[in-house]
Amino acid sequence: MADAERFQLGKQFLQAFLVQMLHTGTTVGGDDLKLFGMGFEQAGDKPAAASLEMAEDPHLVGEPGPRIRAMVGLVHPSIETQADRRPERILHLQHLTADYGAFRSLGKDTLSVLKSPSPSKKIQLGFREHISKYKLQNERKRPAGGLIRALSAKVAQQFFPGGISLAKPASAVTVGEFVDRKSKQEHPEFTHMAKYKLEYLWLDGYEPVANLRGKTQVKEFDTFPELEELPMWGFDGSSTRQAEGHNSDCMLKPVAVFPDTTKKNGVLVMCEVMMPDGKTPHPSNARATILDDPGAWFGFEQEYFLYKDGAPLGFPKGGGFPPPQGEYYTGVGYRNVGDLAREIVDTHLDLCLDAGINHEGINSEVAKGQWEFQIFGKGSRTAADQMWMARYLMLRLCEKYGVDVNWHCKPLGKDVDWNGSGMHTNFSTKHMREVGGKKYFEKLMAAFDKYKNEHIAVYGPDNHLRLTGLHETQSIDKFNYGIANRGASVRVPHSFVNAGYKGYLEDRRPNSQGDPYKITSRILQTIKTVPTK
C-alpha cells in the first residue's frame, strides 16, 4: 500500500473517531493527567496533521477536586475554540472538519501543539497510548485508562462491519491495528511485526488452594495475537507441585487471552496445565473436566481483605481492633476506608475493564479493610477464566503498594465478631430466565438440598469457620433458601419471585478462596438433575 493511501485511510479513521468522541460527549477526566498522544505525518512542505499530548501540570497534580478534563479534536485553524471560566480545566471544540489543521488550545502547559512536523518519508499512523505511569503528589502511581481503545472500537464497525475476527475484546484494538489489518486485506505484501510480551498464567498444584503462577515470553506478531496463534509452552512442574524432579516437564495450553494495558504490547494468557504430551490434562487441571453450558450465566461477588504488615488495612498498629462493624460497608471517608484501599480498588477496576473483563462493580465490605468486586460471565469456563484473571490483576497491582490480598474466608478467626469473606455466586440458566416457574424452583431447591455436601466439598476450604449461622451465613450442615434472606444458603431475589420465579438465584455458600471452575461446574451438575419438562 502506498504511503498516501495509508495516510488517507488513517485520516478517515481519525475523523470518524473524533466525530464519535464529540457526539458522545466523551471527556478525558479523573487522574489521567498524562493520557495519550496521537498524530500523523506526511512528506511535504505543509503539515498534514497535528499531534496532541495531555501533559502533567505541576500546579494541578495532587490538587483536590476535578483535575484536567478536556475534549480534543482537529479543527480548522480559522475556527476558534471556547472554554469555560477555567480554561486550564475544560477545552470545548466548536467544530470539526475534514480539513485537518492544528490543534487550538487554551491553558498554559495543558496541551502541546505540533504545528510543523518535519518532512518524513515514513508515515506514522495511529494513536500511541501512554501507558507509562505518571507520578501523583503522594508518590503513588497508576496506569492510564483505555479511553482511546474504547472509542476506536465503536468507530471500527464503520470500517470493518463483520469483516475482521478479533482475538481480544474490540475495546482493546487501536487505530493503528485496524489500519494494518485493512492494509493487509488489500495488500498482502505489506507486513509489520511487533514484539508482544505474553504473560502465561496457570494454577499450580498446591492444595487445598491453588496459587496463580506466571511467566513471560516475547514473540513477534503482526497484530495482537489471536488465541490459536499462541503456542504451548513448557515449565518446571517440580517447582509447582505438579511433577517430580526426575521428570519435571509440564505444558501450558493457552485457553483465553486478554490485553494488558500496563505494558506496551502486553498480553495476558490464561492457560490449562497439560501433561508432557500436550494432550492429556494434568490432574490439577480443574478447567479441562468441568461441566459447561454457554447458556448459563454466572456472577461472582469476590470478597477479600487487604493486608499490610500482617493486619487488615486500617487496623491499629501493634495489635488490637478498630471500632466495631457498622459503618464500613459501602463506607465513605478516611476513618472508614483509609487513604490507600480506594486507590487500589479503583485502579483494579480500570485494569479489568481495559483487559475486557466483565467487571461489574466494587464496594467496601462489612469488616474494616474488607472489599468486594463483582465479575460476570456466560458459560462456566468463560466466567471462571475472567474471575481468575481479575484475581491475578489484583495480586499484581498490590505488589506496587506493599499490600497483600488475603483471600481466606475467615482471616480474623472464628471467635471474633468480624465478618468472613465469601464469593457469593449468582447463577441462571436459559430455562431459569425464560421459563422458570414455582414448581421448577421448588424442585431445584430440593436438589440443592440433596447435594449440599457435594457443594460444600468444592465451595472453598475452611468453610466451617465461616458458615456458622452468624454474620449473614447459614450453618455448614444445613440448607435453606429465603426471599432476600442473606442468612440463607440460597438467597432468592424479590425480582425472581415478582417475575414468576424466573431469573437468577444467589448461592451464598461459596467462600472467597473457592475455585470458580469447580463451583460453577457443581452448580450446573445439580441443575442438570432437575427435569425441565
PDB file of N, CA and C in Angstrom, residues 408-487:
ATOM      1  N   HIS A 408      -8.464 -15.649  52.413  1.00  0.00           N
ATOM      2  CA  HIS A 408      -9.002 -16.639  53.351  1.00  0.00           C
ATOM      3  C   HIS A 408     -10.412 -16.240  53.784  1.00  0.00           C
ATOM      4  N   CYS A 409     -11.248 -17.259  53.987  1.00  0.00           N
ATOM      5  CA  CYS A 409     -12.661 -16.978  54.259  1.00  0.00           C
ATOM      6  C   CYS A 409     -12.908 -16.460  55.677  1.00  0.00           C
ATOM      7  N   LYS A 410     -11.967 -16.626  56.593  1.00  0.00           N
ATOM      8  CA  LYS A 410     -12.151 -16.140  57.961  1.00  0.00           C
ATOM      9  C   LYS A 410     -10.783 -15.751  58.524  1.00  0.00           C
ATOM     10  N   PRO A 411     -10.127 -14.761  57.955  1.00  0.00           N
ATOM     11  CA  PRO A 411      -8.753 -14.454  58.351  1.00  0.00           C
ATOM     12  C   PRO A 411      -8.611 -13.943  59.771  1.00  0.00           C
ATOM     13  N   LEU A 412      -9.664 -13.362  60.329  1.00  0.00           N
ATOM     14  CA  LEU A 412      -9.583 -12.819  61.682  1.00  0.00           C
ATOM     15  C   LEU A 412      -9.980 -13.841  62.751  1.00  0.00           C
ATOM     16  N   GLY A 413     -10.354 -15.049  62.297  1.00  0.00           N
ATOM     17  CA  GLY A 413     -10.687 -16.106  63.237  1.00  0.00           C
ATOM     18  C   GLY A 413     -12.179 -16.291  63.426  1.00  0.00           C
ATOM     19  N   LYS A 414     -12.533 -17.456  63.916  1.00  0.00           N
ATOM     20  CA  LYS A 414     -13.938 -17.832  64.075  1.00  0.00           C
ATOM     21  C   LYS A 414     -14.601 -17.163  65.266  1.00  0.00           C
ATOM     22  N   ASP A 415     -13.840 -16.880  66.301  1.00  0.00           N
ATOM     23  CA  ASP A 415     -14.429 -16.465  67.573  1.00  0.00           C
ATOM     24  C   ASP A 415     -14.468 -14.960  67.789  1.00  0.00           C
ATOM     25  N   VAL A 416     -14.202 -14.195  66.749  1.00  0.00           N
ATOM     26  CA  VAL A 416     -14.301 -12.741  66.866  1.00  0.00           C
ATOM     27  C   VAL A 416     -15.526 -12.254  66.115  1.00  0.00           C
ATOM     28  N   ASP A 417     -16.010 -11.093  66.489  1.00  0.00           N
ATOM     29  CA  ASP A 417     -17.242 -10.564  65.885  1.00  0.00           C
ATOM     30  C   ASP A 417     -16.929  -9.749  64.629  1.00  0.00           C
ATOM     31  N   TRP A 418     -16.285 -10.439  63.674  1.00  0.00           N
ATOM     32  CA  TRP A 418     -15.955  -9.805  62.398  1.00  0.00           C
ATOM     33  C   TRP A 418     -16.359 -10.751  61.268  1.00  0.00           C
ATOM     34  N   ASN A 419     -16.927 -10.184  60.223  1.00  0.00           N
ATOM     35  CA  ASN A 419     -17.387 -10.996  59.096  1.00  0.00           C
ATOM     36  C   ASN A 419     -16.241 -11.721  58.404  1.00  0.00           C
ATOM     37  N   GLY A 420     -16.573 -12.858  57.805  1.00  0.00           N
ATOM     38  CA  GLY A 420     -15.646 -13.555  56.933  1.00  0.00           C
ATOM     39  C   GLY A 420     -15.852 -13.099  55.495  1.00  0.00           C
ATOM     40  N   SER A 421     -15.178 -13.783  54.582  1.00  0.00           N
ATOM     41  CA  SER A 421     -15.235 -13.423  53.166  1.00  0.00           C
ATOM     42  C   SER A 421     -15.835 -14.557  52.349  1.00  0.00           C
ATOM     43  N   GLY A 422     -16.780 -14.229  51.527  1.00  0.00           N
ATOM     44  CA  GLY A 422     -17.400 -15.203  50.640  1.00  0.00           C
ATOM     45  C   GLY A 422     -17.115 -14.879  49.189  1.00  0.00           C
ATOM     46  N   MET A 423     -17.559 -15.763  48.322  1.00  0.00           N
ATOM     47  CA  MET A 423     -17.613 -15.473  46.894  1.00  0.00           C
ATOM     48  C   MET A 423     -19.002 -15.901  46.427  1.00  0.00           C
ATOM     49  N   HIS A 424     -20.004 -15.138  46.897  1.00  0.00           N
ATOM     50  CA  HIS A 424     -21.378 -15.451  46.556  1.00  0.00           C
ATOM     51  C   HIS A 424     -21.499 -15.594  45.044  1.00  0.00           C
ATOM     52  N   THR A 425     -22.165 -16.643  44.612  1.00  0.00           N
ATOM     53  CA  THR A 425     -22.239 -16.959  43.190  1.00  0.00           C
ATOM     54  C   THR A 425     -23.676 -16.866  42.705  1.00  0.00           C
ATOM     55  N   ASN A 426     -23.924 -15.871  41.859  1.00  0.00           N
ATOM     56  CA  ASN A 426     -25.230 -15.708  41.230  1.00  0.00           C
ATOM     57  C   ASN A 426     -25.261 -16.543  39.960  1.00  0.00           C
ATOM     58  N   PHE A 427     -26.361 -17.229  39.728  1.00  0.00           N
ATOM     59  CA  PHE A 427     -26.406 -18.128  38.580  1.00  0.00           C
ATOM     60  C   PHE A 427     -27.800 -18.180  37.968  1.00  0.00           C
ATOM     61  N   SER A 428     -27.836 -18.462  36.687  1.00  0.00           N
ATOM     62  CA  SER A 428     -29.092 -18.712  35.986  1.00  0.00           C
ATOM     63  C   SER A 428     -28.782 -19.499  34.728  1.00  0.00           C
ATOM     64  N   THR A 429     -29.762 -20.263  34.293  1.00  0.00           N
ATOM     65  CA  THR A 429     -29.693 -20.945  33.003  1.00  0.00           C
ATOM     66  C   THR A 429     -30.743 -20.338  32.093  1.00  0.00           C
ATOM     67  N   LYS A 430     -30.692 -20.689  30.850  1.00  0.00           N
ATOM     68  CA  LYS A 430     -31.695 -20.177  29.908  1.00  0.00           C
ATOM     69  C   LYS A 430     -33.097 -20.556  30.364  1.00  0.00           C
ATOM     70  N   HIS A 431     -33.258 -21.785  30.862  1.00  0.00           N
ATOM     71  CA  HIS A 431     -34.572 -22.223  31.348  1.00  0.00           C
ATOM     72  C   HIS A 431     -35.016 -21.398  32.549  1.00  0.00           C
ATOM     73  N   MET A 432     -34.110 -21.121  33.459  1.00  0.00           N
ATOM     74  CA  MET A 432     -34.455 -20.309  34.632  1.00  0.00           C
ATOM     75  C   MET A 432     -34.871 -18.895  34.234  1.00  0.00           C
ATOM     76  N   ARG A 433     -34.228 -18.359  33.216  1.00  0.00           N
ATOM     77  CA  ARG A 433     -34.533 -16.984  32.797  1.00  0.00           C
ATOM     78  C   ARG A 433     -35.803 -16.887  31.970  1.00  0.00           C
ATOM     79  N   GLU A 434     -36.053 -17.884  31.140  1.00  0.00           N
ATOM     80  CA  GLU A 434     -37.147 -17.759  30.177  1.00  0.00           C
ATOM     81  C   GLU A 434     -38.395 -18.546  30.536  1.00  0.00           C
ATOM     82  N   VAL A 435     -38.254 -19.612  31.310  1.00  0.00           N
ATOM     83  CA  VAL A 435     -39.411 -20.459  31.655  1.00  0.00           C
ATOM     84  C   VAL A 435     -39.670 -20.414  33.158  1.00  0.00           C
ATOM     85  N   GLY A 436     -38.737 -20.938  33.916  1.00  0.00           N
ATOM     86  CA  GLY A 436     -38.842 -20.893  35.377  1.00  0.00           C
ATOM     87  C   GLY A 436     -40.126 -21.496  35.910  1.00  0.00           C
ATOM     88  N   GLY A 437     -40.747 -20.798  36.851  1.00  0.00           N
ATOM     89  CA  GLY A 437     -41.966 -21.281  37.479  1.00  0.00           C
ATOM     90  C   GLY A 437     -41.715 -21.776  38.885  1.00  0.00           C
ATOM     91  N   LYS A 438     -42.749 -21.673  39.723  1.00  0.00           N
ATOM     92  CA  LYS A 438     -42.593 -22.033  41.130  1.00  0.00           C
ATOM     93  C   LYS A 438     -42.297 -23.511  41.320  1.00  0.00           C
ATOM     94  N   LYS A 439     -42.961 -24.374  40.537  1.00  0.00           N
ATOM     95  CA  LYS A 439     -42.734 -25.810  40.695  1.00  0.00           C
ATOM     96  C   LYS A 439     -41.295 -26.185  40.348  1.00  0.00           C
ATOM     97  N   TYR A 440     -40.801 -25.631  39.255  1.00  0.00           N
ATOM     98  CA  TYR A 440     -39.413 -25.920  38.879  1.00  0.00           C
ATOM     99  C   TYR A 440     -38.459 -25.405  39.954  1.00  0.00           C
ATOM    100  N   PHE A 441     -38.719 -24.213  40.462  1.00  0.00           N
ATOM    101  CA  PHE A 441     -37.870 -23.646  41.502  1.00  0.00           C
ATOM    102  C   PHE A 441     -37.831 -24.541  42.738  1.00  0.00           C
ATOM    103  N   GLU A 442     -38.973 -25.025  43.162  1.00  0.00           N
ATOM    104  CA  GLU A 442     -39.014 -25.878  44.357  1.00  0.00           C
ATOM    105  C   GLU A 442     -38.252 -27.185  44.134  1.00  0.00           C
ATOM    106  N   LYS A 443     -38.364 -27.760  42.927  1.00  0.00           N
ATOM    107  CA  LYS A 443     -37.600 -28.974  42.615  1.00  0.00           C
ATOM    108  C   LYS A 443     -36.098 -28.678  42.592  1.00  0.00           C
ATOM    109  N   LEU A 444     -35.741 -27.501  42.090  1.00  0.00           N
ATOM    110  CA  LEU A 444     -34.340 -27.109  42.034  1.00  0.00           C
ATOM    111  C   LEU A 444     -33.765 -26.970  43.436  1.00  0.00           C
ATOM    112  N   MET A 445     -34.513 -26.338  44.320  1.00  0.00           N
ATOM    113  CA  MET A 445     -34.026 -26.169  45.688  1.00  0.00           C
ATOM    114  C   MET A 445     -33.955 -27.514  46.418  1.00  0.00           C
ATOM    115  N   ALA A 446     -34.843 -28.428  46.097  1.00  0.00           N
ATOM    116  CA  ALA A 446     -34.771 -29.764  46.696  1.00  0.00           C
ATOM    117  C   ALA A 446     -33.493 -30.476  46.254  1.00  0.00           C
ATOM    118  N   ALA A 447     -33.112 -30.272  44.996  1.00  0.00           N
ATOM    119  CA  ALA A 447     -31.873 -30.874  44.505  1.00  0.00           C
ATOM    120  C   ALA A 447     -30.651 -30.245  45.179  1.00  0.00           C
ATOM    121  N   PHE A 448     -30.680 -28.944  45.375  1.00  0.00           N
ATOM    122  CA  PHE A 448     -29.574 -28.282  46.071  1.00  0.00           C
ATOM    123  C   PHE A 448     -29.447 -28.787  47.506  1.00  0.00           C
ATOM    124  N   ASP A 449     -30.575 -29.064  48.128  1.00  0.00           N
ATOM    125  CA  ASP A 449     -30.553 -29.626  49.476  1.00  0.00           C
ATOM    126  C   ASP A 449     -29.977 -31.044  49.453  1.00  0.00           C
ATOM    127  N   LYS A 450     -30.389 -31.832  48.474  1.00  0.00           N
ATOM    128  CA  LYS A 450     -29.943 -33.216  48.361  1.00  0.00           C
ATOM    129  C   LYS A 450     -28.425 -33.298  48.193  1.00  0.00           C
ATOM    130  N   TYR A 451     -27.875 -32.399  47.418  1.00  0.00           N
ATOM    131  CA  TYR A 451     -26.439 -32.441  47.116  1.00  0.00           C
ATOM    132  C   TYR A 451     -25.651 -31.390  47.900  1.00  0.00           C
ATOM    133  N   LYS A 452     -26.165 -31.009  49.058  1.00  0.00           N
ATOM    134  CA  LYS A 452     -25.496 -29.934  49.810  1.00  0.00           C
ATOM    135  C   LYS A 452     -24.064 -30.291  50.193  1.00  0.00           C
ATOM    136  N   ASN A 453     -23.809 -31.533  50.512  1.00  0.00           N
ATOM    137  CA  ASN A 453     -22.452 -31.918  50.901  1.00  0.00           C
ATOM    138  C   ASN A 453     -21.495 -31.870  49.716  1.00  0.00           C
ATOM    139  N   GLU A 454     -21.992 -32.251  48.536  1.00  0.00           N
ATOM    140  CA  GLU A 454     -21.161 -32.184  47.332  1.00  0.00           C
ATOM    141  C   GLU A 454     -20.806 -30.735  46.992  1.00  0.00           C
ATOM    142  N   HIS A 455     -21.740 -29.841  47.242  1.00  0.00           N
ATOM    143  CA  HIS A 455     -21.467 -28.417  47.012  1.00  0.00           C
ATOM    144  C   HIS A 455     -20.420 -27.909  47.999  1.00  0.00           C
ATOM    145  N   ILE A 456     -20.616 -28.198  49.264  1.00  0.00           N
ATOM    146  CA  ILE A 456     -19.681 -27.715  50.282  1.00  0.00           C
ATOM    147  C   ILE A 456     -18.264 -28.225  50.004  1.00  0.00           C
ATOM    148  N   ALA A 457     -18.151 -29.426  49.445  1.00  0.00           N
ATOM    149  CA  ALA A 457     -16.836 -30.022  49.191  1.00  0.00           C
ATOM    150  C   ALA A 457     -15.993 -29.205  48.225  1.00  0.00           C
ATOM    151  N   VAL A 458     -16.647 -28.426  47.345  1.00  0.00           N
ATOM    152  CA  VAL A 458     -15.885 -27.651  46.357  1.00  0.00           C
ATOM    153  C   VAL A 458     -16.091 -26.147  46.530  1.00  0.00           C
ATOM    154  N   TYR A 459     -16.705 -25.746  47.622  1.00  0.00           N
ATOM    155  CA  TYR A 459     -17.011 -24.325  47.820  1.00  0.00           C
ATOM    156  C   TYR A 459     -15.918 -23.574  48.578  1.00  0.00           C
ATOM    157  N   GLY A 460     -14.754 -24.180  48.716  1.00  0.00           N
ATOM    158  CA  GLY A 460     -13.632 -23.499  49.343  1.00  0.00           C
ATOM    159  C   GLY A 460     -13.270 -24.104  50.688  1.00  0.00           C
ATOM    160  N   PRO A 461     -11.983 -24.109  51.039  1.00  0.00           N
ATOM    161  CA  PRO A 461     -11.522 -24.709  52.294  1.00  0.00           C
ATOM    162  C   PRO A 461     -11.887 -23.869  53.513  1.00  0.00           C
ATOM    163  N   ASP A 462     -11.916 -24.513  54.659  1.00  0.00           N
ATOM    164  CA  ASP A 462     -12.147 -23.849  55.954  1.00  0.00           C
ATOM    165  C   ASP A 462     -13.517 -23.181  56.042  1.00  0.00           C
ATOM    166  N   ASN A 463     -14.467 -23.650  55.241  1.00  0.00           N
ATOM    167  CA  ASN A 463     -15.788 -23.020  55.240  1.00  0.00           C
ATOM    168  C   ASN A 463     -16.519 -23.232  56.567  1.00  0.00           C
ATOM    169  N   HIS A 464     -16.085 -24.227  57.341  1.00  0.00           N
ATOM    170  CA  HIS A 464     -16.701 -24.447  58.653  1.00  0.00           C
ATOM    171  C   HIS A 464     -16.428 -23.272  59.595  1.00  0.00           C
ATOM    172  N   LEU A 465     -15.355 -22.536  59.332  1.00  0.00           N
ATOM    173  CA  LEU A 465     -15.063 -21.356  60.145  1.00  0.00           C
ATOM    174  C   LEU A 465     -15.982 -20.191  59.804  1.00  0.00           C
ATOM    175  N   ARG A 466     -16.478 -20.201  58.576  1.00  0.00           N
ATOM    176  CA  ARG A 466     -17.301 -19.087  58.089  1.00  0.00           C
ATOM    177  C   ARG A 466     -18.789 -19.396  58.157  1.00  0.00           C
ATOM    178  N   LEU A 467     -19.191 -20.595  57.739  1.00  0.00           N
ATOM    179  CA  LEU A 467     -20.615 -20.953  57.715  1.00  0.00           C
ATOM    180  C   LEU A 467     -21.027 -21.463  59.096  1.00  0.00           C
ATOM    181  N   THR A 468     -21.306 -20.524  59.993  1.00  0.00           N
ATOM    182  CA  THR A 468     -21.619 -20.850  61.386  1.00  0.00           C
ATOM    183  C   THR A 468     -23.060 -20.516  61.759  1.00  0.00           C
ATOM    184  N   GLY A 469     -23.785 -19.879  60.854  1.00  0.00           N
ATOM    185  CA  GLY A 469     -25.112 -19.375  61.195  1.00  0.00           C
ATOM    186  C   GLY A 469     -25.077 -17.933  61.661  1.00  0.00           C
ATOM    187  N   LEU A 470     -23.885 -17.392  61.807  1.00  0.00           N
ATOM    188  CA  LEU A 470     -23.705 -15.992  62.201  1.00  0.00           C
ATOM    189  C   LEU A 470     -23.130 -15.197  61.035  1.00  0.00           C
ATOM    190  N   HIS A 471     -23.123 -13.870  61.190  1.00  0.00           N
ATOM    191  CA  HIS A 471     -22.511 -12.982  60.191  1.00  0.00           C
ATOM    192  C   HIS A 471     -23.035 -13.262  58.784  1.00  0.00           C
ATOM    193  N   GLU A 472     -24.345 -13.295  58.644  1.00  0.00           N
ATOM    194  CA  GLU A 472     -25.018 -13.446  57.353  1.00  0.00           C
ATOM    195  C   GLU A 472     -24.697 -14.768  56.676  1.00  0.00           C
ATOM    196  N   THR A 473     -24.684 -15.860  57.443  1.00  0.00           N
ATOM    197  CA  THR A 473     -24.447 -17.184  56.877  1.00  0.00           C
ATOM    198  C   THR A 473     -25.427 -18.186  57.469  1.00  0.00           C
ATOM    199  N   GLN A 474     -25.626 -19.285  56.762  1.00  0.00           N
ATOM    200  CA  GLN A 474     -26.331 -20.451  57.288  1.00  0.00           C
ATOM    201  C   GLN A 474     -25.273 -21.463  57.740  1.00  0.00           C
ATOM    202  N   SER A 475     -25.629 -22.314  58.695  1.00  0.00           N
ATOM    203  CA  SER A 475     -24.692 -23.328  59.188  1.00  0.00           C
ATOM    204  C   SER A 475     -24.276 -24.258  58.055  1.00  0.00           C
ATOM    205  N   ILE A 476     -23.046 -24.739  58.121  1.00  0.00           N
ATOM    206  CA  ILE A 476     -22.481 -25.517  57.034  1.00  0.00           C
ATOM    207  C   ILE A 476     -23.205 -26.846  56.814  1.00  0.00           C
ATOM    208  N   ASP A 477     -23.836 -27.384  57.840  1.00  0.00           N
ATOM    209  CA  ASP A 477     -24.502 -28.682  57.720  1.00  0.00           C
ATOM    210  C   ASP A 477     -25.979 -28.567  57.380  1.00  0.00           C
ATOM    211  N   LYS A 478     -26.447 -27.361  57.086  1.00  0.00           N
ATOM    212  CA  LYS A 478     -27.867 -27.159  56.776  1.00  0.00           C
ATOM    213  C   LYS A 478     -28.010 -26.494  55.416  1.00  0.00           C
ATOM    214  N   PHE A 479     -29.205 -26.646  54.839  1.00  0.00           N
ATOM    215  CA  PHE A 479     -29.527 -25.934  53.601  1.00  0.00           C
ATOM    216  C   PHE A 479     -30.906 -25.301  53.744  1.00  0.00           C
ATOM    217  N   ASN A 480     -30.989 -24.045  53.366  1.00  0.00           N
ATOM    218  CA  ASN A 480     -32.297 -23.385  53.301  1.00  0.00           C
ATOM    219  C   ASN A 480     -32.238 -22.298  52.246  1.00  0.00           C
ATOM    220  N   TYR A 481     -33.378 -21.759  51.915  1.00  0.00           N
ATOM    221  CA  TYR A 481     -33.450 -20.634  50.985  1.00  0.00           C
ATOM    222  C   TYR A 481     -34.489 -19.660  51.507  1.00  0.00           C
ATOM    223  N   GLY A 482     -34.366 -18.421  51.115  1.00  0.00           N
ATOM    224  CA  GLY A 482     -35.306 -17.417  51.574  1.00  0.00           C
ATOM    225  C   GLY A 482     -35.273 -16.182  50.695  1.00  0.00           C
ATOM    226  N   ILE A 483     -36.405 -15.525  50.596  1.00  0.00           N
ATOM    227  CA  ILE A 483     -36.519 -14.315  49.785  1.00  0.00           C
ATOM    228  C   ILE A 483     -35.759 -13.183  50.469  1.00  0.00           C
ATOM    229  N   ALA A 484     -34.755 -12.660  49.777  1.00  0.00           N
ATOM    230  CA  ALA A 484     -33.932 -11.550  50.275  1.00  0.00           C
ATOM    231  C   ALA A 484     -33.253 -11.884  51.604  1.00  0.00           C
ATOM    232  N   ASN A 485     -33.094 -13.165  51.915  1.00  0.00           N
ATOM    233  CA  ASN A 485     -32.519 -13.603  53.181  1.00  0.00           C
ATOM    234  C   ASN A 485     -31.020 -13.837  53.019  1.00  0.00           C
ATOM    235  N   ARG A 486     -30.202 -12.937  53.569  1.00  0.00           N
ATOM    236  CA  ARG A 486     -28.759 -13.062  53.445  1.00  0.00           C
ATOM    237  C   ARG A 486     -28.172 -14.041  54.459  1.00  0.00           C
ATOM    238  N   GLY A 487     -29.003 -14.582  55.294  1.00  0.00           N
ATOM    239  CA  GLY A 487     -28.556 -15.621  56.203  1.00  0.00           C
ATOM    240  C   GLY A 487     -28.935 -17.000  55.718  1.00  0.00           C
TER     241      GLY A 487
END
